[in-house]
């Protein structure tokens, strides 16, 4: 491959510089959002009322605060990926403390998929960068904890109670899992019906073009049109305002159908498959490079979530979540690009972490 890539050699000092920078920006975003909340409520209110906090302060008008806060998670990933080799044993405690602090800071968001991504990305990095197989025993041990955490976050976001009753936790757990996994496909069926009945018109990709104006703050352009295809779908079909309630997602095939009918599903899913094949092959040729593997792991995690949301969500989340990590990896590698290796690196050539 002739695609340039960041150097495999890196400086742990640069890793700490980037993590410190991301932490400062993330904390600055939290302070800015906290000041915005304090003008109308209080920080304790945000912890006690996470659902109202999410609807009133996060869904509109706080995009740049949320973007800055997301760098805290990027700092966790960078610190973890670039300290897997070389014997930095003392960093393990630092990583755990940093991870615990970030999860606590993210608690008012009640973001269940954020929790899943936080644990999924390091597993993917270890699998490809260190050549460690994902053992079934580890999956069976971790899966129940993630399922319980999913249900607990759902209960906490719905009630604001950090110690929900067992009965309510069980019902919310089942409702959360079935809702997150099945509701988008129900919405897909509703979308097809609305298009066939003439309630909706094909969009022909116009919401992809709206991404060009998405970075403009609504405070500067109060009349900016809705840029999210999921928001438009929720308002048109379900008759609810997504700013103050749940946003209905439609899956990537549903979004493609909404734009270009059956041709969109056939052509769009083909391009989707080609994209993943290309970045997978590129990662395999550079799996000695922790930055490349980390970028792939984050992209894969966002792609996994986007299957239940939309391609537009994937584009936005990848640009916001992966681009800072890619730039950081370039800087950590000395700020230079080198030619990619010519062949796929087999697992047998990888060595374990010290």
mmCIF file of C-alpha atoms in Angstrom:
data_model
loop_
_atom_site.group_PDB
_atom_site.id
_atom_site.type_symbol
_atom_site.label_atom_id
_atom_site.label_comp_id
_atom_site.label_asym_id
_atom_site.label_seq_id
_atom_site.Cartn_x
_atom_site.Cartn_y
_atom_site.Cartn_z
ATOM 1 C CA UNK A 1 0.000 0.000 0.000
ATOM 2 C CA UNK A 2 1.184 3.492 -0.838
ATOM 3 C CA UNK A 3 -1.098 5.258 1.633
ATOM 4 C CA UNK A 4 1.026 7.248 4.103
ATOM 5 C CA UNK A 5 0.607 6.463 7.772
ATOM 6 C CA UNK A 6 1.885 7.889 11.076
ATOM 7 C CA UNK A 7 5.180 6.456 12.228
ATOM 8 C CA UNK A 8 5.131 3.326 14.412
ATOM 9 C CA UNK A 9 7.779 4.896 16.663
ATOM 10 C CA UNK A 10 6.304 7.207 19.250
ATOM 11 C CA UNK A 11 7.202 9.183 22.330
ATOM 12 C CA UNK A 12 5.399 8.465 25.601
ATOM 13 C CA UNK A 13 6.095 12.103 26.529
ATOM 14 C CA UNK A 14 4.001 13.207 23.559
ATOM 15 C CA UNK A 15 1.269 10.832 24.668
ATOM 16 C CA UNK A 16 1.090 12.576 28.035
ATOM 17 C CA UNK A 17 1.112 15.997 26.340
ATOM 18 C CA UNK A 18 -1.874 15.058 24.163
ATOM 19 C CA UNK A 19 -3.764 13.429 27.033
ATOM 20 C CA UNK A 20 -3.166 16.501 29.200
ATOM 21 C CA UNK A 21 -4.348 18.783 26.386
ATOM 22 C CA UNK A 22 -7.468 16.692 25.764
ATOM 23 C CA UNK A 23 -8.180 16.603 29.492
ATOM 24 C CA UNK A 24 -7.932 20.381 29.788
ATOM 25 C CA UNK A 25 -10.219 20.901 26.784
ATOM 26 C CA UNK A 26 -12.669 18.307 28.113
ATOM 27 C CA UNK A 27 -12.756 19.879 31.549
ATOM 28 C CA UNK A 28 -13.192 23.279 29.903
ATOM 29 C CA UNK A 29 -16.210 21.906 28.054
ATOM 30 C CA UNK A 30 -17.614 20.580 31.318
ATOM 31 C CA UNK A 31 -17.121 23.937 33.012
ATOM 32 C CA UNK A 32 -18.780 25.731 30.109
ATOM 33 C CA UNK A 33 -21.729 23.355 30.132
ATOM 34 C CA UNK A 34 -21.898 23.560 33.921
ATOM 35 C CA UNK A 35 -22.048 27.356 33.739
ATOM 36 C CA UNK A 36 -24.836 27.116 31.176
ATOM 37 C CA UNK A 37 -26.782 24.758 33.439
ATOM 38 C CA UNK A 38 -26.158 26.900 36.540
ATOM 39 C CA UNK A 39 -27.841 29.872 34.897
ATOM 40 C CA UNK A 40 -31.148 27.984 34.950
ATOM 41 C CA UNK A 41 -30.686 25.159 37.457
ATOM 42 C CA UNK A 42 -27.805 23.609 39.401
ATOM 43 C CA UNK A 43 -25.152 20.956 38.883
ATOM 44 C CA UNK A 44 -26.781 18.729 41.509
ATOM 45 C CA UNK A 45 -30.041 19.071 39.604
ATOM 46 C CA UNK A 46 -28.290 17.675 36.503
ATOM 47 C CA UNK A 47 -27.217 14.574 38.437
ATOM 48 C CA UNK A 48 -30.668 14.145 39.991
ATOM 49 C CA UNK A 49 -32.580 14.722 36.740
ATOM 50 C CA UNK A 50 -30.445 13.275 33.937
ATOM 51 C CA UNK A 51 -33.351 12.850 31.507
ATOM 52 C CA UNK A 52 -34.442 16.495 31.759
ATOM 53 C CA UNK A 53 -30.795 17.580 31.683
ATOM 54 C CA UNK A 54 -30.251 15.640 28.467
ATOM 55 C CA UNK A 55 -33.378 17.014 26.793
ATOM 56 C CA UNK A 56 -32.971 20.637 27.875
ATOM 57 C CA UNK A 57 -29.228 21.161 27.661
ATOM 58 C CA UNK A 58 -27.603 18.521 25.437
ATOM 59 C CA UNK A 59 -29.864 17.977 22.451
ATOM 60 C CA UNK A 60 -29.644 21.514 21.072
ATOM 61 C CA UNK A 61 -27.303 24.425 21.567
ATOM 62 C CA UNK A 62 -24.544 22.543 23.402
ATOM 63 C CA UNK A 63 -22.842 20.713 20.566
ATOM 64 C CA UNK A 64 -19.425 22.279 21.053
ATOM 65 C CA UNK A 65 -19.514 21.643 24.800
ATOM 66 C CA UNK A 66 -20.285 17.976 24.155
ATOM 67 C CA UNK A 67 -17.563 17.819 21.497
ATOM 68 C CA UNK A 68 -15.015 19.191 23.964
ATOM 69 C CA UNK A 69 -16.152 16.768 26.680
ATOM 70 C CA UNK A 70 -15.794 13.841 24.268
ATOM 71 C CA UNK A 71 -12.032 14.459 24.224
ATOM 72 C CA UNK A 72 -11.915 13.003 27.736
ATOM 73 C CA UNK A 73 -12.851 9.632 26.288
ATOM 74 C CA UNK A 74 -10.299 10.108 23.499
ATOM 75 C CA UNK A 75 -7.674 10.708 26.179
ATOM 76 C CA UNK A 76 -8.582 7.379 27.818
ATOM 77 C CA UNK A 77 -8.183 5.536 24.519
ATOM 78 C CA UNK A 78 -4.861 7.189 23.645
ATOM 79 C CA UNK A 79 -3.350 6.616 27.080
ATOM 80 C CA UNK A 80 -4.407 2.984 26.979
ATOM 81 C CA UNK A 81 -3.340 2.153 23.407
ATOM 82 C CA UNK A 82 0.080 3.826 23.525
ATOM 83 C CA UNK A 83 1.054 2.301 26.866
ATOM 84 C CA UNK A 84 0.396 -1.366 26.092
ATOM 85 C CA UNK A 85 4.031 -2.075 25.214
ATOM 86 C CA UNK A 86 7.321 -1.065 26.728
ATOM 87 C CA UNK A 87 6.802 -2.014 30.355
ATOM 88 C CA UNK A 88 4.915 1.055 31.601
ATOM 89 C CA UNK A 89 3.474 -0.992 34.462
ATOM 90 C CA UNK A 90 2.967 2.087 36.629
ATOM 91 C CA UNK A 91 0.600 3.523 34.058
ATOM 92 C CA UNK A 92 -2.045 0.912 34.789
ATOM 93 C CA UNK A 93 -3.139 2.641 37.983
ATOM 94 C CA UNK A 94 -3.123 6.010 36.227
ATOM 95 C CA UNK A 95 -5.264 4.586 33.425
ATOM 96 C CA UNK A 96 -7.769 3.112 35.859
ATOM 97 C CA UNK A 97 -8.053 6.343 37.836
ATOM 98 C CA UNK A 98 -8.397 8.387 34.663
ATOM 99 C CA UNK A 99 -11.061 6.010 33.335
ATOM 100 C CA UNK A 100 -12.982 6.160 36.622
ATOM 101 C CA UNK A 101 -12.889 9.969 36.569
ATOM 102 C CA UNK A 102 -14.126 10.141 32.983
ATOM 103 C CA UNK A 103 -16.990 7.706 33.636
ATOM 104 C CA UNK A 104 -18.019 9.734 36.686
ATOM 105 C CA UNK A 105 -17.938 12.938 34.645
ATOM 106 C CA UNK A 106 -20.098 11.301 31.975
ATOM 107 C CA UNK A 107 -22.626 10.009 34.509
ATOM 108 C CA UNK A 108 -25.229 12.804 34.045
ATOM 109 C CA UNK A 109 -25.310 11.993 30.329
ATOM 110 C CA UNK A 110 -26.670 8.515 31.084
ATOM 111 C CA UNK A 111 -25.078 7.413 27.808
ATOM 112 C CA UNK A 112 -25.287 3.636 27.620
ATOM 113 C CA UNK A 113 -23.620 3.336 24.230
ATOM 114 C CA UNK A 114 -20.807 5.531 25.526
ATOM 115 C CA UNK A 115 -20.214 2.954 28.243
ATOM 116 C CA UNK A 116 -20.190 0.141 25.693
ATOM 117 C CA UNK A 117 -17.739 1.953 23.409
ATOM 118 C CA UNK A 118 -15.454 2.734 26.368
ATOM 119 C CA UNK A 119 -14.992 -0.982 27.022
ATOM 120 C CA UNK A 120 -15.274 -2.219 23.434
ATOM 121 C CA UNK A 121 -12.472 -0.107 21.931
ATOM 122 C CA UNK A 122 -9.679 -1.357 24.275
ATOM 123 C CA UNK A 123 -10.731 -4.967 23.572
ATOM 124 C CA UNK A 124 -10.469 -4.406 19.808
ATOM 125 C CA UNK A 125 -7.089 -2.683 20.205
ATOM 126 C CA UNK A 126 -5.687 -5.557 22.261
ATOM 127 C CA UNK A 127 -6.996 -8.104 19.766
ATOM 128 C CA UNK A 128 -5.324 -6.568 16.725
ATOM 129 C CA UNK A 129 -2.329 -4.736 18.202
ATOM 130 C CA UNK A 130 -1.217 -7.396 20.684
ATOM 131 C CA UNK A 131 -2.652 -10.395 18.873
ATOM 132 C CA UNK A 132 -4.748 -11.421 21.870
ATOM 133 C CA UNK A 133 -7.763 -13.550 21.093
ATOM 134 C CA UNK A 134 -11.035 -12.634 22.703
ATOM 135 C CA UNK A 135 -11.735 -15.597 24.945
ATOM 136 C CA UNK A 136 -15.252 -16.859 25.422
ATOM 137 C CA UNK A 137 -14.730 -17.009 29.202
ATOM 138 C CA UNK A 138 -13.855 -13.308 29.322
ATOM 139 C CA UNK A 139 -16.916 -12.460 27.236
ATOM 140 C CA UNK A 140 -19.161 -14.491 29.541
ATOM 141 C CA UNK A 141 -17.660 -12.712 32.551
ATOM 142 C CA UNK A 142 -17.893 -9.203 31.112
ATOM 143 C CA UNK A 143 -21.241 -9.471 29.335
ATOM 144 C CA UNK A 144 -23.423 -9.746 32.482
ATOM 145 C CA UNK A 145 -21.664 -6.725 34.002
ATOM 146 C CA UNK A 146 -22.286 -4.668 30.856
ATOM 147 C CA UNK A 147 -25.911 -5.805 30.698
ATOM 148 C CA UNK A 148 -26.480 -4.788 34.320
ATOM 149 C CA UNK A 149 -24.689 -1.468 33.712
ATOM 150 C CA UNK A 150 -26.881 -0.898 30.652
ATOM 151 C CA UNK A 151 -30.007 -1.470 32.714
ATOM 152 C CA UNK A 152 -28.755 0.606 35.628
ATOM 153 C CA UNK A 153 -27.947 3.562 33.362
ATOM 154 C CA UNK A 154 -31.371 3.254 31.775
ATOM 155 C CA UNK A 155 -32.988 3.276 35.215
ATOM 156 C CA UNK A 156 -30.832 6.152 36.388
ATOM 157 C CA UNK A 157 -31.529 8.254 33.298
ATOM 158 C CA UNK A 158 -35.264 7.629 33.600
ATOM 159 C CA UNK A 159 -35.611 8.226 37.344
ATOM 160 C CA UNK A 160 -32.476 10.041 38.537
ATOM 161 C CA UNK A 161 -32.175 7.423 41.285
ATOM 162 C CA UNK A 162 -28.697 5.905 41.564
ATOM 163 C CA UNK A 163 -30.159 2.988 43.565
ATOM 164 C CA UNK A 164 -33.247 1.926 41.608
ATOM 165 C CA UNK A 165 -35.442 -0.828 42.983
ATOM 166 C CA UNK A 166 -34.647 -4.328 41.797
ATOM 167 C CA UNK A 167 -38.035 -4.695 40.137
ATOM 168 C CA UNK A 168 -37.757 -1.418 38.271
ATOM 169 C CA UNK A 169 -34.176 -2.217 37.290
ATOM 170 C CA UNK A 170 -35.246 -5.567 35.865
ATOM 171 C CA UNK A 171 -38.108 -4.084 33.862
ATOM 172 C CA UNK A 172 -35.993 -1.192 32.616
ATOM 173 C CA UNK A 173 -33.191 -3.600 31.736
ATOM 174 C CA UNK A 174 -35.481 -5.703 29.568
ATOM 175 C CA UNK A 175 -37.120 -2.624 28.108
ATOM 176 C CA UNK A 176 -33.792 -0.977 27.373
ATOM 177 C CA UNK A 177 -32.351 -3.992 25.609
ATOM 178 C CA UNK A 178 -35.478 -4.740 23.596
ATOM 179 C CA UNK A 179 -36.010 -1.048 22.873
ATOM 180 C CA UNK A 180 -32.470 -0.320 21.758
ATOM 181 C CA UNK A 181 -32.276 -3.446 19.624
ATOM 182 C CA UNK A 182 -35.782 -3.671 18.171
ATOM 183 C CA UNK A 183 -37.300 -0.172 18.148
ATOM 184 C CA UNK A 184 -35.128 1.097 15.241
ATOM 185 C CA UNK A 185 -36.358 -1.791 13.082
ATOM 186 C CA UNK A 186 -39.957 -1.043 14.038
ATOM 187 C CA UNK A 187 -39.292 2.558 12.995
ATOM 188 C CA UNK A 188 -37.905 1.260 9.676
ATOM 189 C CA UNK A 189 -41.221 -0.505 9.027
ATOM 190 C CA UNK A 190 -43.096 2.673 9.985
ATOM 191 C CA UNK A 191 -40.885 4.649 7.596
ATOM 192 C CA UNK A 192 -41.603 2.336 4.664
ATOM 193 C CA UNK A 193 -45.309 2.571 5.388
ATOM 194 C CA UNK A 194 -45.194 6.385 5.589
ATOM 195 C CA UNK A 195 -43.362 6.614 2.248
ATOM 196 C CA UNK A 196 -45.758 4.218 0.547
ATOM 197 C CA UNK A 197 -48.773 6.112 1.947
ATOM 198 C CA UNK A 198 -47.441 9.472 0.798
ATOM 199 C CA UNK A 199 -46.890 10.870 4.316
ATOM 200 C CA UNK A 200 -43.219 11.362 3.513
ATOM 201 C CA UNK A 201 -41.232 12.154 0.383
ATOM 202 C CA UNK A 202 -37.853 10.767 -0.623
ATOM 203 C CA UNK A 203 -35.071 13.082 0.541
ATOM 204 C CA UNK A 204 -32.494 12.384 -2.203
ATOM 205 C CA UNK A 205 -29.555 12.984 0.124
ATOM 206 C CA UNK A 206 -30.351 16.559 1.127
ATOM 207 C CA UNK A 207 -29.692 15.856 4.815
ATOM 208 C CA UNK A 208 -26.159 14.794 3.919
ATOM 209 C CA UNK A 209 -25.679 18.246 2.412
ATOM 210 C CA UNK A 210 -27.056 19.767 5.606
ATOM 211 C CA UNK A 211 -23.971 18.412 7.380
ATOM 212 C CA UNK A 212 -22.072 21.286 5.743
ATOM 213 C CA UNK A 213 -24.046 23.797 7.839
ATOM 214 C CA UNK A 214 -24.212 21.648 10.970
ATOM 215 C CA UNK A 215 -21.076 23.261 12.545
ATOM 216 C CA UNK A 216 -22.748 26.705 12.535
ATOM 217 C CA UNK A 217 -24.028 27.345 16.097
ATOM 218 C CA UNK A 218 -27.765 27.838 16.321
ATOM 219 C CA UNK A 219 -27.076 30.869 18.529
ATOM 220 C CA UNK A 220 -25.632 32.535 15.427
ATOM 221 C CA UNK A 221 -28.326 31.182 13.105
ATOM 222 C CA UNK A 222 -31.569 30.727 15.066
ATOM 223 C CA UNK A 223 -33.487 29.794 11.907
ATOM 224 C CA UNK A 224 -31.022 27.100 10.860
ATOM 225 C CA UNK A 225 -33.006 24.167 9.453
ATOM 226 C CA UNK A 226 -33.033 20.819 11.191
ATOM 227 C CA UNK A 227 -29.885 19.040 10.040
ATOM 228 C CA UNK A 228 -30.622 15.614 11.542
ATOM 229 C CA UNK A 229 -32.608 13.248 9.353
ATOM 230 C CA UNK A 230 -33.655 11.369 12.502
ATOM 231 C CA UNK A 231 -35.093 14.554 14.029
ATOM 232 C CA UNK A 232 -37.027 15.282 10.834
ATOM 233 C CA UNK A 233 -38.308 11.695 10.746
ATOM 234 C CA UNK A 234 -39.376 11.835 14.400
ATOM 235 C CA UNK A 235 -41.322 15.069 13.928
ATOM 236 C CA UNK A 236 -42.956 14.066 10.641
ATOM 237 C CA UNK A 237 -43.994 10.498 11.488
ATOM 238 C CA UNK A 238 -44.318 10.386 15.277
ATOM 239 C CA UNK A 239 -45.431 13.976 15.812
ATOM 240 C CA UNK A 240 -43.054 14.616 18.736
ATOM 241 C CA UNK A 241 -40.361 17.224 19.217
ATOM 242 C CA UNK A 242 -37.040 15.382 19.614
ATOM 243 C CA UNK A 243 -35.621 18.296 21.579
ATOM 244 C CA UNK A 244 -37.868 17.384 24.493
ATOM 245 C CA UNK A 245 -38.302 13.658 24.036
ATOM 246 C CA UNK A 246 -36.801 10.550 22.475
ATOM 247 C CA UNK A 247 -35.417 10.600 18.955
ATOM 248 C CA UNK A 248 -36.616 7.751 16.750
ATOM 249 C CA UNK A 249 -33.854 6.037 14.803
ATOM 250 C CA UNK A 250 -34.402 4.055 11.600
ATOM 251 C CA UNK A 251 -31.208 1.980 10.965
ATOM 252 C CA UNK A 252 -28.825 2.600 8.092
ATOM 253 C CA UNK A 253 -30.930 0.632 5.559
ATOM 254 C CA UNK A 254 -33.941 2.669 6.638
ATOM 255 C CA UNK A 255 -32.080 5.928 6.139
ATOM 256 C CA UNK A 256 -30.884 4.816 2.697
ATOM 257 C CA UNK A 257 -34.450 3.853 1.787
ATOM 258 C CA UNK A 258 -35.656 7.256 3.043
ATOM 259 C CA UNK A 259 -33.253 8.923 0.636
ATOM 260 C CA UNK A 260 -33.145 6.792 -2.526
ATOM 261 C CA UNK A 261 -35.722 4.009 -2.082
ATOM 262 C CA UNK A 262 -34.571 0.436 -2.869
ATOM 263 C CA UNK A 263 -31.689 1.686 -5.008
ATOM 264 C CA UNK A 264 -30.343 3.432 -1.927
ATOM 265 C CA UNK A 265 -30.269 0.219 0.087
ATOM 266 C CA UNK A 266 -28.569 -1.778 -2.687
ATOM 267 C CA UNK A 267 -26.014 0.858 -3.645
ATOM 268 C CA UNK A 268 -25.510 2.284 -0.173
ATOM 269 C CA UNK A 269 -24.908 -1.039 1.559
ATOM 270 C CA UNK A 270 -22.485 -2.047 -1.204
ATOM 271 C CA UNK A 271 -20.463 1.131 -0.639
ATOM 272 C CA UNK A 272 -20.735 0.553 3.127
ATOM 273 C CA UNK A 273 -19.211 -2.905 2.702
ATOM 274 C CA UNK A 274 -16.423 -1.662 0.435
ATOM 275 C CA UNK A 275 -15.552 1.039 2.963
ATOM 276 C CA UNK A 276 -15.173 -1.468 5.791
ATOM 277 C CA UNK A 277 -13.146 -3.834 3.637
ATOM 278 C CA UNK A 278 -10.722 -1.027 2.747
ATOM 279 C CA UNK A 279 -10.115 0.231 6.277
ATOM 280 C CA UNK A 280 -9.834 -3.339 7.597
ATOM 281 C CA UNK A 281 -7.152 -4.177 5.043
ATOM 282 C CA UNK A 282 -5.334 -0.921 5.827
ATOM 283 C CA UNK A 283 -5.401 -1.692 9.538
ATOM 284 C CA UNK A 284 -4.042 -5.216 9.019
ATOM 285 C CA UNK A 285 -1.066 -3.810 7.092
ATOM 286 C CA UNK A 286 -0.360 -1.398 9.957
ATOM 287 C CA UNK A 287 -1.315 -3.417 13.021
ATOM 288 C CA UNK A 288 2.094 -2.739 14.596
ATOM 289 C CA UNK A 289 1.005 0.896 14.787
ATOM 290 C CA UNK A 290 -1.151 1.548 17.898
ATOM 291 C CA UNK A 291 -2.520 4.758 16.443
ATOM 292 C CA UNK A 292 -3.856 3.076 13.294
ATOM 293 C CA UNK A 293 -5.344 0.196 15.282
ATOM 294 C CA UNK A 294 -6.967 2.673 17.679
ATOM 295 C CA UNK A 295 -8.489 4.667 14.812
ATOM 296 C CA UNK A 296 -9.870 1.448 13.345
ATOM 297 C CA UNK A 297 -11.243 0.329 16.733
ATOM 298 C CA UNK A 298 -13.044 3.638 17.305
ATOM 299 C CA UNK A 299 -14.438 3.660 13.762
ATOM 300 C CA UNK A 300 -15.660 0.088 14.197
ATOM 301 C CA UNK A 301 -17.317 0.941 17.517
ATOM 302 C CA UNK A 302 -19.094 3.952 16.005
ATOM 303 C CA UNK A 303 -20.086 1.818 13.022
ATOM 304 C CA UNK A 304 -21.570 -0.798 15.316
ATOM 305 C CA UNK A 305 -23.755 1.833 16.969
ATOM 306 C CA UNK A 306 -24.728 3.440 13.663
ATOM 307 C CA UNK A 307 -26.361 0.227 12.438
ATOM 308 C CA UNK A 308 -29.268 1.078 14.741
ATOM 309 C CA UNK A 309 -29.135 4.840 14.115
ATOM 310 C CA UNK A 310 -28.104 6.225 10.718
ATOM 311 C CA UNK A 311 -25.258 6.806 8.302
ATOM 312 C CA UNK A 312 -25.488 10.507 9.081
ATOM 313 C CA UNK A 313 -24.886 9.719 12.760
ATOM 314 C CA UNK A 314 -21.876 7.616 11.790
ATOM 315 C CA UNK A 315 -20.392 10.458 9.721
ATOM 316 C CA UNK A 316 -20.822 12.980 12.536
ATOM 317 C CA UNK A 317 -19.615 10.701 15.342
ATOM 318 C CA UNK A 318 -16.617 9.530 13.308
ATOM 319 C CA UNK A 319 -15.597 13.068 12.404
ATOM 320 C CA UNK A 320 -15.972 14.227 16.009
ATOM 321 C CA UNK A 321 -14.551 11.144 17.721
ATOM 322 C CA UNK A 322 -11.992 9.671 15.343
ATOM 323 C CA UNK A 323 -10.441 12.747 13.716
ATOM 324 C CA UNK A 324 -8.946 14.071 17.016
ATOM 325 C CA UNK A 325 -7.465 10.628 17.700
ATOM 326 C CA UNK A 326 -6.017 10.436 14.184
ATOM 327 C CA UNK A 327 -4.404 13.878 14.527
ATOM 328 C CA UNK A 328 -3.114 12.984 17.990
ATOM 329 C CA UNK A 329 -1.601 9.735 16.647
ATOM 330 C CA UNK A 330 0.144 11.703 13.911
ATOM 331 C CA UNK A 331 1.627 14.079 16.494
ATOM 332 C CA UNK A 332 2.604 11.262 18.869
ATOM 333 C CA UNK A 333 4.404 9.552 15.990
ATOM 334 C CA UNK A 334 6.643 12.571 15.522
ATOM 335 C CA UNK A 335 4.397 14.623 13.276
ATOM 336 C CA UNK A 336 5.467 12.794 10.133
ATOM 337 C CA UNK A 337 4.004 10.283 7.709
ATOM 338 C CA UNK A 338 5.751 7.199 6.351
ATOM 339 C CA UNK A 339 4.915 4.684 3.681
ATOM 340 C CA UNK A 340 2.672 1.872 4.824
ATOM 341 C CA UNK A 341 4.055 -1.664 4.951
ATOM 342 C CA UNK A 342 3.430 -3.752 1.882
ATOM 343 C CA UNK A 343 1.852 -6.856 3.383
ATOM 344 C CA UNK A 344 -0.573 -7.913 6.056
ATOM 345 C CA UNK A 345 1.090 -8.431 9.420
ATOM 346 C CA UNK A 346 0.163 -11.912 10.709
ATOM 347 C CA UNK A 347 -0.751 -12.437 14.348
ATOM 348 C CA UNK A 348 2.293 -14.659 14.848
ATOM 349 C CA UNK A 349 4.556 -11.666 14.224
ATOM 350 C CA UNK A 350 3.050 -9.687 17.072
ATOM 351 C CA UNK A 351 4.565 -9.730 20.530
ATOM 352 C CA UNK A 352 2.667 -9.367 23.776
ATOM 353 C CA UNK A 353 2.805 -6.346 26.017
ATOM 354 C CA UNK A 354 5.529 -6.235 28.570
#
